[in-house]
Amino acid sequence: MSALMPTYARLPVTFSHGEGVYLFDTEGRRYLDGLSGIAVNGLGHAHPAVTRTIREQADKLVHASNLYGIAPQEQLAERLVELTDMENCFFGNSGAEANEAAIKLARLHGHNRGVEKPAIIVLEGAFHGRTLATLSATGNRKIQAGFEPLVSGFVRAPRNDAEAIRQIAANNPDVVAFLAEPVQGEGGVYPLDRDYLQAVRQICTEQGWLMMLDEVQTGNGRTGTWFAYQDLGFTPDVVTTAKGLGNGVPIGACLARGDAAALFGPGHHGSTYGGNPLVCSVALTVIETIASENLMSNATKMGALIREIIHGKTKSSGRLVETRGKGLMLGFQLDRDCPELVARALEAGLLINVTSGNTVRLLPPLLISESEATELANGVAELILGL
Ligand SMILES: *Cc1c(COP(=O)(O)O)cnc(C)c1O
């Protein structure tokens, strides 16, 4: 471990393998995975369809280059376009890269409109990644501190305040786009209001701004629909995603429609690995499996079950202040800070996360069964009661 730059405060456990919703450590202990590697392993661990695709594709071709045609990349783009209201797609290797592509689209859009210093509205509490542009877009000083000068061209707004967006529209002619997560993840699992997002959509249309949604965490079935916006009654211009798309192979995607889909031309953007044959064939399998195993409706059902159990068991204690989230993206805000719960959960054989100091965050695999969801919820409820 000492040869690693200490960018993570790691828990004292190392996993050797997994199966379904369970992970096994090097001592052979079993853990119920309530986090899915932060919303990545929607299909759990060692899913046979994913493993088969990795093997078969590795036998054929892992990497060629974006200098040539890549059949699985074209198929994946077609599939994503079919599932959304988008028209085309750029592939990178991570969520941050997907957002970098979106930020570059917004800047091109601005320059095409004669705006010399185009700016993007971003929200308080947002998380968009750790590259310089995406950490500048992120609404968390801790993530930015020490890395100044930040990338300019971002305007911060409070969440769920449509009036603030109208004010910016009236006063800042440099703004060309809006970027937000439909449910803020790292910021503490805060869903944005439907009315708010619909109002922002309307303002974006009136102003000719790109409405861009960061669905890196909310996408790929996590909230009960392919993308969270599909349950909100409007269509954005740009959608980014990553995490659950690859079930653990590195892939990120930036999808666009309308004017936004016509911005990038040859030489505007690129990535050596982005969308290689291996990751794209795995992502195609992930999408087919989510569809064929009805995992989106499972996410909705199991999310409701977990909420109900945790509520029921902790109600009389008064410790649970608020439950937030959608589908299997859940935040349970307690009446006190509870960072110690992560280590206690580990002792109890559960993998959970705590964000914003006082919010227990659960992101279990989309294929979690009723009995596994019950086991997870009972375990978390006990941990909350034992605080
Ligand atoms: C995780 C996350 C990112 C960053 O993704 P990386 O793959 O770590 O670069 C960006 N946006 C959101 C909403 C995320 O949850």
CSV table of C-alpha atoms in Angstrom, one decimal, residues 42-209:
chain,number,residue,atom,x,y,z
A,42,GLY,CA,-25.4,-2.7,-11.2
A,43,LEU,CA,-25.2,-6.4,-12.3
A,44,GLY,CA,-23.3,-7.3,-9.2
A,45,HIS,CA,-20.0,-9.2,-9.3
A,46,ALA,CA,-19.0,-11.9,-11.8
A,47,HIS,CA,-22.2,-11.8,-13.7
A,48,PRO,CA,-22.0,-14.7,-16.1
A,49,ALA,CA,-23.2,-12.6,-19.1
A,50,VAL,CA,-20.6,-9.9,-18.4
A,51,THR,CA,-17.8,-12.5,-17.8
A,52,ARG,CA,-18.7,-14.3,-21.1
A,53,THR,CA,-18.6,-11.1,-23.1
A,54,ILE,CA,-15.2,-10.1,-21.6
A,55,ARG,CA,-13.8,-13.5,-22.5
A,56,GLU,CA,-15.3,-13.6,-26.0
A,57,GLN,CA,-14.3,-10.1,-26.9
A,58,ALA,CA,-10.8,-10.6,-25.4
A,59,ASP,CA,-10.4,-13.6,-27.7
A,60,LYS,CA,-11.2,-11.4,-30.7
A,61,LEU,CA,-10.0,-7.8,-30.2
A,62,VAL,CA,-9.4,-5.6,-27.1
A,63,HIS,CA,-8.2,-2.4,-28.8
A,64,ALA,CA,-7.9,-1.1,-32.3
A,65,SER,CA,-8.0,2.7,-32.3
A,66,ASN,CA,-10.5,5.4,-33.1
A,67,LEU,CA,-8.6,6.0,-36.3
A,68,TYR,CA,-10.6,3.0,-37.6
A,69,GLY,CA,-14.2,1.8,-37.5
A,70,ILE,CA,-15.1,0.0,-34.3
A,71,ALA,CA,-18.2,-2.2,-34.7
A,72,PRO,CA,-19.2,-2.6,-31.0
A,73,GLN,CA,-18.7,1.2,-30.5
A,74,GLU,CA,-21.2,1.9,-33.3
A,75,GLN,CA,-23.6,-0.7,-32.0
A,76,LEU,CA,-23.4,0.7,-28.5
A,77,ALA,CA,-24.0,4.3,-29.7
A,78,GLU,CA,-27.0,3.1,-31.7
A,79,ARG,CA,-28.4,1.3,-28.6
A,80,LEU,CA,-27.9,4.3,-26.3
A,81,VAL,CA,-29.5,6.6,-28.9
A,82,GLU,CA,-32.4,4.2,-29.1
A,83,LEU,CA,-32.9,4.2,-25.3
A,84,THR,CA,-32.8,7.9,-25.0
A,85,ASP,CA,-34.0,10.9,-27.1
A,86,MET,CA,-30.4,11.6,-28.0
A,87,GLU,CA,-28.9,11.5,-31.5
A,88,ASN,CA,-25.2,10.7,-31.1
A,89,CYS,CA,-22.6,9.8,-28.7
A,90,PHE,CA,-18.9,10.3,-27.7
A,91,PHE,CA,-17.1,7.7,-25.6
A,92,GLY,CA,-14.4,8.3,-23.0
A,93,ASN,CA,-13.2,6.2,-20.1
A,94,SER,CA,-14.8,7.8,-17.0
A,95,GLY,CA,-17.5,10.0,-15.7
A,96,ALA,CA,-15.1,13.0,-15.5
A,97,GLU,CA,-14.2,12.5,-19.2
A,98,ALA,CA,-17.9,12.3,-20.2
A,99,ASN,CA,-18.4,15.6,-18.4
A,100,GLU,CA,-15.3,17.1,-20.0
A,101,ALA,CA,-16.8,16.3,-23.4
A,102,ALA,CA,-20.1,18.1,-22.3
A,103,ILE,CA,-18.2,21.1,-21.1
A,104,LYS,CA,-16.3,21.3,-24.4
A,105,LEU,CA,-19.6,21.1,-26.3
A,106,ALA,CA,-21.0,24.0,-24.2
A,107,ARG,CA,-17.9,26.1,-25.0
A,108,LEU,CA,-18.1,25.4,-28.7
A,109,HIS,CA,-21.8,26.2,-28.6
A,110,GLY,CA,-20.9,29.5,-27.0
A,111,HIS,CA,-18.2,30.4,-29.4
A,112,ASN,CA,-20.5,29.6,-32.3
A,113,ARG,CA,-22.9,32.1,-30.9
A,114,GLY,CA,-20.2,34.8,-30.6
A,115,VAL,CA,-19.7,34.5,-26.9
A,116,GLU,CA,-16.0,35.0,-26.2
A,117,LYS,CA,-16.0,33.7,-22.6
A,118,PRO,CA,-18.8,31.1,-22.4
A,119,ALA,CA,-20.0,30.2,-19.0
A,120,ILE,CA,-22.0,27.2,-17.6
A,121,ILE,CA,-24.4,27.3,-14.7
A,122,VAL,CA,-23.6,24.7,-12.1
A,123,LEU,CA,-25.1,24.0,-8.7
A,124,GLU,CA,-24.2,24.1,-5.1
A,125,GLY,CA,-23.5,20.6,-3.8
A,126,ALA,CA,-22.8,19.3,-7.3
A,127,PHE,CA,-20.1,16.7,-8.0
A,128,HIS,CA,-18.9,16.4,-11.6
A,129,GLY,CA,-15.5,14.7,-11.2
A,130,ARG,CA,-11.8,15.3,-10.3
A,131,THR,CA,-10.2,16.7,-13.5
A,132,LEU,CA,-9.5,20.4,-13.4
A,133,ALA,CA,-12.5,21.4,-15.3
A,134,THR,CA,-14.9,19.0,-13.6
A,135,LEU,CA,-13.6,19.9,-10.1
A,136,SER,CA,-14.1,23.5,-11.0
A,137,ALA,CA,-17.7,22.6,-11.9
A,138,THR,CA,-18.1,20.7,-8.6
A,139,GLY,CA,-19.7,22.6,-5.8
A,140,ASN,CA,-17.5,21.5,-2.9
A,141,ARG,CA,-14.6,23.6,-1.7
A,142,LYS,CA,-12.9,20.6,-0.2
A,143,ILE,CA,-12.5,19.1,-3.6
A,144,GLN,CA,-11.2,22.3,-5.1
A,145,ALA,CA,-8.9,23.5,-2.3
A,146,GLY,CA,-5.2,23.4,-3.2
A,147,PHE,CA,-5.8,23.1,-6.9
A,148,GLU,CA,-6.4,26.7,-7.8
A,149,PRO,CA,-6.4,28.4,-10.2
A,150,LEU,CA,-9.7,26.8,-11.0
A,151,VAL,CA,-11.0,26.6,-14.6
A,152,SER,CA,-13.1,29.7,-15.2
A,153,GLY,CA,-16.4,29.7,-17.0
A,154,PHE,CA,-18.7,28.3,-14.3
A,155,VAL,CA,-21.4,30.3,-12.5
A,156,ARG,CA,-22.7,28.8,-9.3
A,157,ALA,CA,-26.4,28.7,-8.4
A,158,PRO,CA,-28.4,27.3,-5.4
A,159,ARG,CA,-30.3,24.1,-6.1
A,160,ASN,CA,-34.0,24.1,-6.8
A,161,ASP,CA,-34.2,27.9,-7.2
A,162,ALA,CA,-35.5,28.6,-10.7
A,163,GLU,CA,-35.7,32.4,-9.8
A,164,ALA,CA,-31.9,32.3,-9.4
A,165,ILE,CA,-31.5,30.9,-12.9
A,166,ARG,CA,-33.9,33.6,-14.3
A,167,GLN,CA,-31.7,36.3,-12.6
A,168,ILE,CA,-28.6,34.8,-14.1
A,169,ALA,CA,-30.3,34.8,-17.5
A,170,ALA,CA,-31.2,38.5,-17.1
A,171,ASN,CA,-27.8,39.6,-16.0
A,172,ASN,CA,-25.1,37.3,-17.5
A,173,PRO,CA,-24.9,37.3,-21.3
A,174,ASP,CA,-21.9,34.9,-21.1
A,175,VAL,CA,-24.0,31.9,-20.0
A,176,VAL,CA,-24.5,29.3,-22.7
A,177,ALA,CA,-25.4,26.1,-20.7
A,178,PHE,CA,-26.7,24.5,-17.5
A,179,LEU,CA,-25.1,21.4,-16.0
A,180,ALA,CA,-26.6,19.4,-13.1
A,181,GLU,CA,-27.1,15.9,-11.7
A,182,PRO,CA,-30.9,15.0,-11.6
A,183,VAL,CA,-30.1,13.5,-8.2
A,184,GLN,CA,-27.0,14.9,-6.6
A,185,GLY,CA,-25.0,11.9,-5.5
A,186,GLU,CA,-21.8,12.7,-3.8
A,187,GLY,CA,-23.4,15.9,-2.4
A,188,GLY,CA,-25.7,13.8,-0.2
A,189,VAL,CA,-28.4,12.2,-2.4
A,190,TYR,CA,-30.5,15.2,-3.2
A,191,PRO,CA,-33.0,14.8,-6.0
A,192,LEU,CA,-33.7,18.0,-7.8
A,193,ASP,CA,-37.4,19.0,-8.0
A,194,ARG,CA,-39.2,18.1,-11.1
A,195,ASP,CA,-40.8,21.6,-11.3
A,196,TYR,CA,-37.4,23.2,-11.0
A,197,LEU,CA,-35.8,21.1,-13.8
A,198,GLN,CA,-38.8,21.7,-16.0
A,199,ALA,CA,-38.5,25.4,-15.4
A,200,VAL,CA,-34.8,25.2,-16.2
A,201,ARG,CA,-35.5,23.3,-19.4
A,202,GLN,CA,-37.8,26.1,-20.4
A,203,ILE,CA,-35.3,28.9,-19.6
A,204,CYS,CA,-32.6,27.0,-21.5
A,205,THR,CA,-34.9,26.8,-24.6
A,206,GLU,CA,-35.8,30.5,-24.4
A,207,GLN,CA,-32.1,31.5,-24.0
A,208,GLY,CA,-30.7,29.1,-26.5
A,209,TRP,CA,-28.6,27.4,-23.7
